[in-house]
Each structure stands twice: as C-alpha cells, then as structure tokens.
XYZ file of C-alpha atoms in Angstrom:
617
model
C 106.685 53.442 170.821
C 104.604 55.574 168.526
C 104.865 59.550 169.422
C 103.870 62.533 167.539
C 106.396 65.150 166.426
C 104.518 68.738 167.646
C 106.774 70.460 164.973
C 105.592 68.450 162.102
C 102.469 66.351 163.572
C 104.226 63.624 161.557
C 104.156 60.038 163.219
C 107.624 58.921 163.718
C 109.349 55.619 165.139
C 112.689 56.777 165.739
C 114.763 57.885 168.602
C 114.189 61.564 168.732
C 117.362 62.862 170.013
C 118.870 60.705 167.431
C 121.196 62.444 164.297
C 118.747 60.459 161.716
C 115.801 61.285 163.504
C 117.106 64.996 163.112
C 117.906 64.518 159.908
C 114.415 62.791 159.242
C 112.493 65.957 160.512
C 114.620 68.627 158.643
C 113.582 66.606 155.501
C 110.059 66.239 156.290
C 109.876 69.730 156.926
C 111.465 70.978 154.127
C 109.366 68.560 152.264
C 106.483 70.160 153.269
C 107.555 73.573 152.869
C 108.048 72.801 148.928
C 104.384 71.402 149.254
C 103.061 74.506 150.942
C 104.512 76.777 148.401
C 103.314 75.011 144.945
C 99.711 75.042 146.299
C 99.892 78.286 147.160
C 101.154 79.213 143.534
C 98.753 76.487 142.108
C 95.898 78.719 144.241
C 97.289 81.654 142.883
C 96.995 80.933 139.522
C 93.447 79.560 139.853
C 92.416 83.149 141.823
C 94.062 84.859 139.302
C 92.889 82.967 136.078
C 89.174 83.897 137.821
C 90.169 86.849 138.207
C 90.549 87.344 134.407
C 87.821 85.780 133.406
C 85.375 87.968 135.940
C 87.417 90.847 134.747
C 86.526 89.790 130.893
C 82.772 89.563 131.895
C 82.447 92.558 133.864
C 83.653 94.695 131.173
C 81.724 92.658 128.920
C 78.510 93.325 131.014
C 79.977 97.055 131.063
C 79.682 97.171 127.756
C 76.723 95.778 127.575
C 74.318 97.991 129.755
C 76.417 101.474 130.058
C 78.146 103.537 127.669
C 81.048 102.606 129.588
C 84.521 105.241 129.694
C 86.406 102.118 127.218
C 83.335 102.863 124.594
C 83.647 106.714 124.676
C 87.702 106.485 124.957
C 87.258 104.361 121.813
C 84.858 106.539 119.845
C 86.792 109.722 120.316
C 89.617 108.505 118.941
C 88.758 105.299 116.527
C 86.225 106.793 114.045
C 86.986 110.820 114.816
C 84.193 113.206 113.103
C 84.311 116.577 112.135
C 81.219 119.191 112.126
C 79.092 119.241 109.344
C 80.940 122.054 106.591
C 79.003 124.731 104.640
C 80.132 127.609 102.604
C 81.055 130.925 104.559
C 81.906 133.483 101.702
C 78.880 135.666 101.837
C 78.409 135.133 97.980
C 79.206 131.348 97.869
C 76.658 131.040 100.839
C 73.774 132.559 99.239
C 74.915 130.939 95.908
C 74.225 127.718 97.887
C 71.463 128.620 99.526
C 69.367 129.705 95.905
C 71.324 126.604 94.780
C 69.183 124.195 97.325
C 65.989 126.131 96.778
C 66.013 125.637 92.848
C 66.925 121.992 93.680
C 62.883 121.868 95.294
C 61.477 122.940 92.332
C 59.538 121.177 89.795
C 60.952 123.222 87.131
C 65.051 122.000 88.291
C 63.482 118.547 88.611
C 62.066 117.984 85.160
C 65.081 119.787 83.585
C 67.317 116.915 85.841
C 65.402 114.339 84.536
C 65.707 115.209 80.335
C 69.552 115.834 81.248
C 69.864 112.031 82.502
C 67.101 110.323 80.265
C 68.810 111.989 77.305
C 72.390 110.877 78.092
C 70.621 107.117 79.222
C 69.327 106.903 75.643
C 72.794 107.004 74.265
C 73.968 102.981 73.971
C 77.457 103.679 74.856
C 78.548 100.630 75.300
C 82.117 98.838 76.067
C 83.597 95.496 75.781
C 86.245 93.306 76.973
C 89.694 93.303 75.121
C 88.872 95.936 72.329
C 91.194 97.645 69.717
C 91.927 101.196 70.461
C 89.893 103.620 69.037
C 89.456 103.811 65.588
C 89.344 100.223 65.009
C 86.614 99.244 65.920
C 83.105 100.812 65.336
C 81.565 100.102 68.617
C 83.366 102.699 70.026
C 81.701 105.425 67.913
C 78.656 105.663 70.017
C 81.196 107.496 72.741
C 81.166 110.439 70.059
C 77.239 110.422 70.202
C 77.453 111.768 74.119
C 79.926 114.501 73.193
C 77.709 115.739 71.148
C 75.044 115.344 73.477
C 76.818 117.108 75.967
C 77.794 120.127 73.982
C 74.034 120.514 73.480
C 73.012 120.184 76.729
C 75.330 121.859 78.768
C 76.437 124.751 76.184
C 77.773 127.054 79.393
C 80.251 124.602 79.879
C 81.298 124.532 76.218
C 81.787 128.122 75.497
C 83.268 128.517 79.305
C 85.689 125.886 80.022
C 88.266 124.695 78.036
C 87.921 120.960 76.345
C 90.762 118.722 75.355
C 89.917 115.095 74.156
C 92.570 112.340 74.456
C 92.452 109.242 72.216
C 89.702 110.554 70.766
C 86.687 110.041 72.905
C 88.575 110.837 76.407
C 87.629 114.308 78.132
C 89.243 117.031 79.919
C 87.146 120.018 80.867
C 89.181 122.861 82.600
C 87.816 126.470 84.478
C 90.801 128.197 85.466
C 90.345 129.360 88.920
C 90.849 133.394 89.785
C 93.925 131.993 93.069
C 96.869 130.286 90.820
C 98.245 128.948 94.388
C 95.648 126.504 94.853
C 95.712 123.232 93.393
C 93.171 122.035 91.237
C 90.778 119.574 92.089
C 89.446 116.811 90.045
C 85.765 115.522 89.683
C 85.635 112.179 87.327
C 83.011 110.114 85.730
C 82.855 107.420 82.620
C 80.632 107.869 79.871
C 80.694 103.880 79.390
C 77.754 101.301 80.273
C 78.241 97.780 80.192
C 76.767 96.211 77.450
C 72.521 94.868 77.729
C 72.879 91.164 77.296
C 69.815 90.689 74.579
C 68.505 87.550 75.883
C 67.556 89.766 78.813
C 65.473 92.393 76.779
C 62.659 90.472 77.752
C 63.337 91.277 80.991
C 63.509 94.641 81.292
C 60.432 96.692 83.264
C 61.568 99.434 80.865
C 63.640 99.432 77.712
C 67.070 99.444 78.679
C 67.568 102.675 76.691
C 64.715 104.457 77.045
C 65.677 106.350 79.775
C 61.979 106.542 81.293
C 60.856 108.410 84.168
C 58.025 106.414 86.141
C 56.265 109.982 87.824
C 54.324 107.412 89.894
C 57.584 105.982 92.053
C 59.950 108.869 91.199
C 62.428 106.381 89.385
C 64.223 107.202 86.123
C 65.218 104.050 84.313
C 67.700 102.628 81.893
C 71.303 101.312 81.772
C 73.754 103.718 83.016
C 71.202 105.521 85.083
C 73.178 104.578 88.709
C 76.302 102.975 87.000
C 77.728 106.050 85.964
C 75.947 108.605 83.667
C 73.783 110.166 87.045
C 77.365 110.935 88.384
C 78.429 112.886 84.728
C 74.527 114.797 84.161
C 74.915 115.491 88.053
C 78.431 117.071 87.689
C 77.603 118.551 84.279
C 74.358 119.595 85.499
C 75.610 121.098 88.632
C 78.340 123.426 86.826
C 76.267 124.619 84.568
C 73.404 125.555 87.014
C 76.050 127.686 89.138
C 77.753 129.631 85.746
C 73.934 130.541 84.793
C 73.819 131.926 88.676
C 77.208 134.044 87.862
C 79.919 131.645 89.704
C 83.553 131.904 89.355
C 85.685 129.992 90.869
C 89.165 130.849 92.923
C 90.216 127.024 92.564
C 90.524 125.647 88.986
C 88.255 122.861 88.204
C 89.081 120.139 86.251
C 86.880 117.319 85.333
C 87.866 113.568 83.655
C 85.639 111.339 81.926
C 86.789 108.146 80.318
C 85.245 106.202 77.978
C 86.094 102.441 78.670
C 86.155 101.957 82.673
C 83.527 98.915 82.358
C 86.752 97.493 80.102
C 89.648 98.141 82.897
C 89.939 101.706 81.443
C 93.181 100.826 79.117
C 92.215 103.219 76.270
C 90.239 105.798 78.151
C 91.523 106.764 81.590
C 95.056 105.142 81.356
C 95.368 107.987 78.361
C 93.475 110.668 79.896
C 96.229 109.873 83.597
C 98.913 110.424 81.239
C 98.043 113.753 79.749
C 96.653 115.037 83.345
C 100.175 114.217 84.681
C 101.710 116.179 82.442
C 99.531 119.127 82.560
C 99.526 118.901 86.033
C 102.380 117.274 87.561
C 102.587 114.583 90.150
C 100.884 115.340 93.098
C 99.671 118.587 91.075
C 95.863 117.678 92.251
C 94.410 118.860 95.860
C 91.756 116.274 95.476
C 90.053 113.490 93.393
C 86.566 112.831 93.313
C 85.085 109.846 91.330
C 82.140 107.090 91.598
C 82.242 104.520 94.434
C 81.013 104.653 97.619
C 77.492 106.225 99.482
C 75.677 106.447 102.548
C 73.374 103.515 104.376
C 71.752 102.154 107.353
C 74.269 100.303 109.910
C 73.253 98.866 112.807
C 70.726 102.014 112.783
C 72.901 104.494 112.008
C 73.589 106.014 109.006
C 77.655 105.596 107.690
C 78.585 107.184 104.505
C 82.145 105.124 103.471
C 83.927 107.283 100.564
C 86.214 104.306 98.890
C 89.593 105.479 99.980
C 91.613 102.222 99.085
C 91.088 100.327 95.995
C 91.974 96.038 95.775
C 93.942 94.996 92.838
C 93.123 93.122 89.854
C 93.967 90.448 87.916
C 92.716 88.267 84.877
C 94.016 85.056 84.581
C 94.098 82.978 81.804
C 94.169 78.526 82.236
C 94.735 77.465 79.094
C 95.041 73.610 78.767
C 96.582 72.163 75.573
C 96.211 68.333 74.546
C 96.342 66.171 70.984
C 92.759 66.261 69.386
C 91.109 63.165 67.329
C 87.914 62.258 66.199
C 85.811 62.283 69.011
C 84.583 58.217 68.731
C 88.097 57.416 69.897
C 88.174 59.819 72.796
C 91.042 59.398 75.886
C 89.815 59.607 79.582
C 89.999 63.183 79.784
C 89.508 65.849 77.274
C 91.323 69.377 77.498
C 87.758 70.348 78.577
C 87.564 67.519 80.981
C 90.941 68.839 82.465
C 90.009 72.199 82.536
C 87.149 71.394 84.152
C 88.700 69.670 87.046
C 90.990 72.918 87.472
C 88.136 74.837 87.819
C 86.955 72.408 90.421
C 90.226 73.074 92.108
C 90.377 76.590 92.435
C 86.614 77.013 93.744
C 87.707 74.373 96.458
C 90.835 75.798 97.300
C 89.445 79.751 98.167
C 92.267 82.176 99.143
C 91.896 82.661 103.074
C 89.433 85.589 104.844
C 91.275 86.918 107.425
C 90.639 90.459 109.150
C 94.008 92.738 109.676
C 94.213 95.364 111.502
C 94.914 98.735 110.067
C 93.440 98.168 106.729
C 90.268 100.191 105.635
C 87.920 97.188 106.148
C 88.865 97.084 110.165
C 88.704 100.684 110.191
C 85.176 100.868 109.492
C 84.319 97.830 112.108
C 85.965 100.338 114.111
C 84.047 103.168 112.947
C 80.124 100.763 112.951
C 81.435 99.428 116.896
C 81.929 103.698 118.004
C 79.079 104.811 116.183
C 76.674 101.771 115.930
C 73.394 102.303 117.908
C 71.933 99.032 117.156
C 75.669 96.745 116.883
C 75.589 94.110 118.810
C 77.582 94.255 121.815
C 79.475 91.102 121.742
C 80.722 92.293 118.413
C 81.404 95.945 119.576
C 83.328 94.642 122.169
C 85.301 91.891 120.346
C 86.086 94.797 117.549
C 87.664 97.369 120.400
C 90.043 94.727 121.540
C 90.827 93.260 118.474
C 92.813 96.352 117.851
C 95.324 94.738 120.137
C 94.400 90.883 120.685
C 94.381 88.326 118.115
C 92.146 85.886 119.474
C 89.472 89.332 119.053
C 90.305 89.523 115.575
C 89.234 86.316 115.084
C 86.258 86.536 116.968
C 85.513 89.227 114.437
C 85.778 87.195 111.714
C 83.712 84.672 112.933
C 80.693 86.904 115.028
C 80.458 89.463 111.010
C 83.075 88.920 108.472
C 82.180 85.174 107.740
C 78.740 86.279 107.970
C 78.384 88.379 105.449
C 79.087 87.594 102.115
C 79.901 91.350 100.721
C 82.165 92.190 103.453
C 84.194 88.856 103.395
C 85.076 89.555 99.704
C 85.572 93.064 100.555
C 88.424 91.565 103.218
C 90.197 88.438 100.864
C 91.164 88.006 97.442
C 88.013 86.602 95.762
C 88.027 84.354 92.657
C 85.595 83.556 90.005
C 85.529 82.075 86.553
C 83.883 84.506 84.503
C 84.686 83.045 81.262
C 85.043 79.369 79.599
C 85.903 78.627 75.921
C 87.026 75.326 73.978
C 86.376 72.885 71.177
C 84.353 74.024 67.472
C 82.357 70.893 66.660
C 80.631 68.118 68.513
C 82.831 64.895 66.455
C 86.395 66.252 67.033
C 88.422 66.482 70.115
C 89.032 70.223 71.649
C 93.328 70.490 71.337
C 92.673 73.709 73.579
C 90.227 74.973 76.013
C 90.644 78.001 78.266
C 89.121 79.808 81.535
C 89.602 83.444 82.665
C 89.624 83.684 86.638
C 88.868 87.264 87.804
C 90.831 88.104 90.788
C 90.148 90.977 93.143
C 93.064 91.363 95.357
C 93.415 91.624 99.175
C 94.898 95.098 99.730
C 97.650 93.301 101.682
C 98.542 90.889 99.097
C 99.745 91.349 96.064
C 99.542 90.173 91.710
C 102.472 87.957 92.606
C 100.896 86.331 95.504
C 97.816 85.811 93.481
C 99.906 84.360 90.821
C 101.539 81.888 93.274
C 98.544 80.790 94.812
C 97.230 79.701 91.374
C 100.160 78.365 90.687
C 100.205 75.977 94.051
C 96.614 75.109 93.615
C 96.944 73.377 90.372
C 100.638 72.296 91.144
C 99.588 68.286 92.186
C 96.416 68.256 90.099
C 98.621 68.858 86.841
C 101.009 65.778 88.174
C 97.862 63.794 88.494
C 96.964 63.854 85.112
C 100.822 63.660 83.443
C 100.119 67.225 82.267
C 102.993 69.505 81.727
C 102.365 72.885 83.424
C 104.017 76.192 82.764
C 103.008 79.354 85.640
C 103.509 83.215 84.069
C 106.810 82.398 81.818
C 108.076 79.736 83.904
C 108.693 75.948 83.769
C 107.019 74.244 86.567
C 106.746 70.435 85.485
C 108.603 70.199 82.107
C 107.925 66.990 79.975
C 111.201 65.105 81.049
C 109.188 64.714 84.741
C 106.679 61.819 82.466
C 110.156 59.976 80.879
C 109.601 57.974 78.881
C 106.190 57.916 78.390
C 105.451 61.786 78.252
C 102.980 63.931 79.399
C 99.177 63.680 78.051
C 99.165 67.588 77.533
C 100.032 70.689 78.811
C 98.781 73.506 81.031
C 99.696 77.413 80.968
C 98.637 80.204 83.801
C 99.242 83.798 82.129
C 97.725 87.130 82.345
C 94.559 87.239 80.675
C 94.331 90.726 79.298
C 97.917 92.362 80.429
C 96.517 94.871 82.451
C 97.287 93.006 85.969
C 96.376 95.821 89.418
C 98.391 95.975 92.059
C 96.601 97.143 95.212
C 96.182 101.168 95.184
C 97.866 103.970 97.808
C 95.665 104.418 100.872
C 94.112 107.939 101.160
C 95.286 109.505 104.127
C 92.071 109.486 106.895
C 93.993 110.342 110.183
C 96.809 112.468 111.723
C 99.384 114.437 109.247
C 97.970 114.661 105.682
C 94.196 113.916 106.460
C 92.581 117.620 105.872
C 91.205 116.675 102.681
C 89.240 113.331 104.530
C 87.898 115.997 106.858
C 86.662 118.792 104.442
C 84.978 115.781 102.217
C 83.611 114.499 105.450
C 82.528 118.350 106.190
C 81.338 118.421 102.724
C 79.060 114.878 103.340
C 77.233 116.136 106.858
C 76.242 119.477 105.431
C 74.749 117.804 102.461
C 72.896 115.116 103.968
C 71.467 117.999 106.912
C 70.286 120.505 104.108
C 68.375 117.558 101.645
C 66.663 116.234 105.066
C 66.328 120.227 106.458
C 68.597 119.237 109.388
C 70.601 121.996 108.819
C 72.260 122.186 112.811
C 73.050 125.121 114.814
C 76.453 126.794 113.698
C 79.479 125.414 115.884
C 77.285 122.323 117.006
C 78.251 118.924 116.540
C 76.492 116.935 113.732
C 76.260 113.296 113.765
C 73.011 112.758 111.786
C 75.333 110.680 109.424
C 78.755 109.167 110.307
C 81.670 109.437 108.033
C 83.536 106.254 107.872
C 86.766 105.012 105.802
C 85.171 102.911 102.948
C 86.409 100.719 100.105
C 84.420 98.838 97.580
C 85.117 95.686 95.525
C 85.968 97.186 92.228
C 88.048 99.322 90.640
C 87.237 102.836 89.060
C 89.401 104.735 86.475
C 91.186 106.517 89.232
C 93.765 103.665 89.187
C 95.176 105.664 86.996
C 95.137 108.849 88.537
C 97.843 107.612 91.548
C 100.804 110.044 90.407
C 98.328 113.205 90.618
C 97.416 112.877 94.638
C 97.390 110.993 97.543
C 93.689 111.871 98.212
C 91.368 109.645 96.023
C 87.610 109.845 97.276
C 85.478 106.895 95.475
C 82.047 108.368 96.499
C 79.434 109.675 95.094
C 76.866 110.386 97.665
C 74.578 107.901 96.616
C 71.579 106.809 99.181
C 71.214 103.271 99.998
C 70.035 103.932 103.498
C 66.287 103.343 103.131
C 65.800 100.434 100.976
C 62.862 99.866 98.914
C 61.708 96.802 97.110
C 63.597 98.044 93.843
C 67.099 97.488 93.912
C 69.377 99.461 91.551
C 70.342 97.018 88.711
C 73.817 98.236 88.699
C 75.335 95.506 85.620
C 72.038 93.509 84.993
C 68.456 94.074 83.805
C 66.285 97.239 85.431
C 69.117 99.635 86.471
C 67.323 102.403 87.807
C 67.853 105.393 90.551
C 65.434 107.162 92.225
C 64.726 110.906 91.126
C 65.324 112.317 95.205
C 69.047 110.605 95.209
C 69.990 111.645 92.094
C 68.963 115.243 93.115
C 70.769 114.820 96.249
C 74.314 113.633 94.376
C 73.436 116.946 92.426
C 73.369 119.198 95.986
C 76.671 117.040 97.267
C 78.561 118.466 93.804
C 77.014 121.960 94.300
C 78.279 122.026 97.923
C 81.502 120.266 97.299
C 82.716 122.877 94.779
C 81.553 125.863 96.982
C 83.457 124.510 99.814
C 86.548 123.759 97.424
C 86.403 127.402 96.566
C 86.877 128.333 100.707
C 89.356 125.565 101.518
C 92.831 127.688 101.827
C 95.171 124.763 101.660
C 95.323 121.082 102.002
C-alpha cells in the first residue's frame, strides 16, 4: 500500500512504525533541510548581488541628475581651493593697483612689445651635445642678450646685484629689507631651439623678426612663448615696480640659464651649484619657472602649475657588424638590424596605467570636483577609483586612452628622435646608431627604463646571432653562437650621460602645502583683476580652479631640487580660449598673443607683492 508521510509529503512503501522506515524519514528530512538552506543562501546571494548592482545604478543615476552629498563630500576635500589672494600692505596694494592700471595703457603695451621683439631678434640658439662654453662659437650669441638686457632694463643693473656662472649663466639678487625670510626664486632660459632652415619658407613671419601683427594682437618669432615672454615679463615687471619706488622685505633672486633646450648641463646644472652654495639646501621659500597655464576643462577653467617633473633618458642602440663592398651584401645590414630594433621598440610600448596618488590622478580628481561639463560616467568612475581598481581602469579606458597628451603625460613614452649610419652608397655601414628619447613615468625609474629596453631587444638580438651588451653588461656574449659566431653586435648605453630620474613632488595638501596655497591665492587674484572679476573681500572665488599639474618635459629646475621642496612650473600662460593660431612652441610660427603676455606680466607683479606679505612658509 502506497500512503503519504504528512511530515514529509514524501511517498513511502514501508512499514511506518518500522526502525528503517524511521530511519528513512529522519534522512529524508534532513535531506531536505540541507536543500532548504542552500536555496535560501543561493536566493540570498542573487537578492544581494541585485542589490549591488541597483545600489551601483542608483548612485550612478545620483550622480547623474543631482549634485548628490558623495559629489560635494568629494569636492571639499579632493581638489581643496583657497580664496583668490591680493596684496594687503596699504603701499603694496596701491603699488598693485597703479601696477594694473599702467598694464591698460597703450603706452605699457608698446613699451612690452619692443622689450620682447628686441630680445626675439636675438638668435640664441642651443644644440644637442655641445662643448662647454668657450669652445664653441655658437654659444656667443648668449652674450648678445646680456647686453641686451643691461640696456633695456638698466634699473635692474645698477639695483640688483649680477653674478654670471660659466660665463653666460645669470644670477640677479635684491636683498630684501626682513633677513628672516627666505628668498624666493623666479627662473627663465635665455635659449631657443634652433629654426630648422628648410622651414624658413614656412614661416608667416621671419623667425627672428620679432613682429608685432597690430591687426590680431600677436607678437611673433622663435622664443616668443618658449621662453623669452617669461624673462622680458619678469625683467619687465621688476623694473616697472623699482621706477614706482618698490623695495622689497623678501630678497629676490632670479636664474636664467642658457642651454635648457640642451638638458641644461652647462647652464642651469652650474648656475644649481652656485645657488646651493649661496643659499643652502632648502635655503629657497619658493621656485617659480616656465611650465604650466590655465585652460578650458570640461567648461571650466583649471590652471595646473607643474609640480612633479618625469625623468629623462637618452638612449643610444648602436649596432656593430663587418662592412664589405656593398655588391656582396649579407641578409641584413647593421642598418637593416637597427631597423628591425626600431620596429621592436615602437611595437613593444611601455604600459599606460593610471595610479593613484600621482599628480596625473590628482587632477582627474580635481576636473571630476570641479568639472561643469565632465561627463558623469567619468566623474563617477574617477571618485571611486580612489579606492576600487576595476574604477581605475575604467578611467583609463572612458579618458586616459583617449587622449593622446594625457596618456604620455601618465607612461613612459618612447620615440626615436635620431638615426645615423653608413658614409657612401657602395660600402657596407660597420655601425649604425638610434637615440630613443625616454620620458619617464614618475613611478618608474632610469633603471626600469633601462631594463625594459633591455628585454625588448633581448630575443630579437638571438634571432639574428647578434651579440648584445645592455649599459656595461654582458647579456649574450659571443660563446652563445659556438662555433660559428655571432654576425655582429649590439650595445644599449646612455646617449648623452645626463640620464633624469623622476623629480620630488611639491607638497599640494596637508603639512608643508602653504606655498601651493599662496601660488594658488596668487593665480585667482590674477586671473579676477585681467578679466575685472575682482570678488568681494572674504568671498569665495572659483572663476578659475587651481589644480596639481605636471607637463611632459623637463625645465632647468631639475637642478634646483637641493634649494626647496616647492617647485611651481607655471607661468600663467592662457590656453583657455583657443583661436585658430596655435603657439608654435619648437616648430615654425611660434607666436603669443599681446593680452597673455600682458597677463604673465600682472601674475609676476602680483606674485612678488604677495611674496613681500607672506610671513612664513
């Protein structure tokens, strides 16, 4: 008989007073129990996976139609500002104040102009690899703008204090009235890279000319933005406020080298040296020095002072192999080799990969709090990639991989700048070499660099039965082809032995940071007075956003490292509003605009005011 168990509903057989029917039912139950309990975990884990992934959407829609509590949490304390900062003193206030009135004139503007054309039409050009000074006669054009500036800026000569180093390096010095402050430090190079003269042709303006085109305000000529409107602006600034009657309570010092298109090895790597030991280490409040502006971001404008710097290095691939007439030739010449490395190392890219609490996530951090137009799939996936991973990478893939400037800003880039072998068309090259230009991640390092070169050729030199040598050591020695041997050799090494390591950080947040606050002061206030925005005193100013900033290059502040830990790279310079002419910085038409050149001039005038009022850093 068939009967139904009203414990378990299970159809059963079996005696039910029986031990193994007993038995039966305790096992079916338990049986069930055990079933009961994984689908209730299995349900669990379904409700609760939805759960996330409704919680991940609503805060995504959150962020997408409210300026939800996360944003504001985030903004207040990712990408902090300060109010805008102008001078107090009652005389450095009205100094400042005539100061930006004579800026409006016509009679400041034309004098602005012949300061820059003149120092444009000097052809101070420097090259690659060049003897010191002295040696060479190329470099005698640097004592053409000394002289220049002694006759243009003759307050300056007969009030500070001038010491050259190696001959055509400068150190101007006004000793301020308070010997407790530190100096500060405002630098510039006098160099231009050289005008390629197949390009001449090419030029809307003679590349030394200097010319001022009255009809679209632009003054043109090599050096104009790249770096001779930074020197006239600082020269021209001083000397405006000693005509007004200024002295200063802080000492001002200023630095110009004369090789930082050439790494800076005879100019600024001299003039570090003697600074440090006028000065001692960490003698300096503050450096100042090209880099960096101000532009439009997701419609707001960010100035990003360069506050990190990547490294640098120049590697040389030499590749070495027996030459012959060329009628006989083997399968591969040392240029054919070569060339295949080269192939090699643009195939083999060193990874792009955002990391958090380096200056290039800081300012995502600063364009996602600040941002009115950012996307808000990419403002949210930068908030919580300051804790997630799979954000981060989200990053990388919604901007960083996007945009070509800011993924070499984030990697080590590489690029073969420079290619030489062979002397006549009949005889086989016995040498050929490439320079690769590195720029280096600023968590990464020369070594790493080095490696990575190193590994990328490794099984291409085994290929070919070439014997390969990496920085002074033995990678595949000849014994590896016995007993044939190898068919040449290959040798990695420092190009130019002047190899960068990745610089300091300049302190932006928490203990250390006043000096990132009074330049970021020192930014607002400038950009409010050239626009007239000039805010209500106490009220908070956020007509342009300060951000952490690094650019690609290097400026001659890599030597400077020993005389503070706050290096600004930033010279106010306005690439918010476009235009159809870009700025020619190291190729034909450099130009800048007369207004932004005028408004780097007002960002010196109100920088060294405000240095005067700063009581400690």
């Amino acid at each position: 008989m068939v009967v139904k168990d009203r414990k378990s509903q299970l159809p059963t057989s079996v005696n039910l007073g029986s031990p193994r029917a007993k038995r039966l039912a305790y096992l079916t139950l338990t049986l069930k129990s055990i079933c009961s309990l994984l689908a209730g975990l299995f349900i669990s884990l379904q409700i609760g996976h939805y759960a996330l992934e409704l919680g991940k959407r609503f805060d995504l829609v959150a962020a997408d139609t409210v300026a939800s509590w996360t944003v504001d949490v985030n903004t207040a304390g990712v990408c902090p500002q300060v109010s805008a900062l102008y001078p107090q003193n009652s005389d450095n206030a009205e100094t400042w104040t005539e100061f930006g009135e004579l800026l409006e004139t016509q009679k400041f503007k034309e004098l602005a102009i012949e300061k820059l054309s003149g120092l444009i039409q000097i052809p101070s050009e420097s090259y690659d690899n060049m003897p010191p000074p002295g040696e060479d006669p190329r470099w005698e054009t640097m004592g053409q703008v000394h002289d220049y500036l002694a006759v243009a800026f003759p307050l300056i000569h007969s009030t500070f204090s001038l010491t050259k180093i190696n001959t055509y390096g400068l150190i101007y010095e006004l000793t301020g009235s308070d010997s407790s402050l530190k100096p500060y430090l405002l630098a510039a190079h006098q160099d231009v890279v050289p005008v390629n003269p197949e390009t001449l042709d090419s030029w809307k303006y003679p590349p030394y000319s200097g010319f001022y085109d009255a009809e679209t305000g632009i003054i043109w000529g090599r050096g104009a933005s790249d770096d001779k409107a930074s020197l006239a602006g600082i020269m021209l600034t001083l000397e405006t406020l000693l005509e007004k009657g200024w002295s200063p309570k802080r000492t001002a010092v200023l630095a110009f080298g004369f090789d930082e298109e050439a790494s800076g090895i005879h100019g600024a790597k001299s003039l570090g040296k003697a600074l440090e030991e006028t000065y001692g280490q960490d003698g300096i409040a503050f450096i100042v020095d090209e880099g960096g502006g101000f532009k439009d971001v997701y419609g707001t404008i960010f100035a990003t002072p360069g506050v990190a710097e990547k490294g640098h290095a120049d590697i040389k691939v030499e590749v070495t192999s027996p030459g012959g007439h060329s009628s006989i030739p083997p399968t591969h010449t040392t240029i054919g080799y070569l060339a295949s490395i080269i192939v090699a190392f643009e195939k083999n890219p060193f990874p792009v990969e955002l990391v958090r609490n380096t200056v290039p996530h800081d300012t995502l951090l600063c364009y996602a709090s600040h941002g009115d137009a950012i996307p808000h799939s990419l403002k949210h996936a930068i908030f919580q990639s300051t804790y997630r991973d799979a954000a981060l990478r989200e990053v990388e893939d919604l901007f960083v991989s996007k945009d070509h400037w800011y993924s070499s800003l984030v990697g080590t880039t590489q690029a073969v700048d420079m290619v030489f072998g062979g002397v006549k068309a009949n005889a086989l090259p016995e040498s050929a070499y490439a320079i690769v230009n590195h720029r280096i991640n600023t968590v990464s390092s020369v070594n790493e660099t080095a490696t990575h070169d190193t590994q990328t050729i490794t099984s291409l030199a085994r290929s070919f039965n070439l014997t390969l040598k990496a920085f002074g050591e033995e990678i595949i020695s000849d014994s590896a082809y016995f007993p044939s041997g190898s068919k040449g050799h290959i040798e990695l090494s420092q190009a130019f032995d002047h190899e960068l390591e990745p610089a300091p950080r300049t302190p932006t947040f928490d203990k250390g940071s006043k000096p990132w606050e009074f330049l970021s002061g020192t930014i607002k206030a400038t950009y409010n007075a050239h626009r007239n925005l000039r805010v209500i005193e106490g009220e908070e100013s956020n007509n342009i956003i300060v951000s952490p900033g690094m650019s690609t290059g290097n400026t001659d502040t890599k030597y400077y490292w020993n005389l503070t830990r706050h290096i600004f790279r930033y010279n106010h310079k306005n690439g918010a509003y476009g235009g159809d002419i870009a700025t020619g910085v190291h190729t034909v038409n450099e130009n800048i605009p007369l207004d932004h050149y005028l408004e780097m001039i007002r960002f010196f005038s109100t920088l060294i005011l405000n240095a005067d009022e700063a009581a400690s850093f």
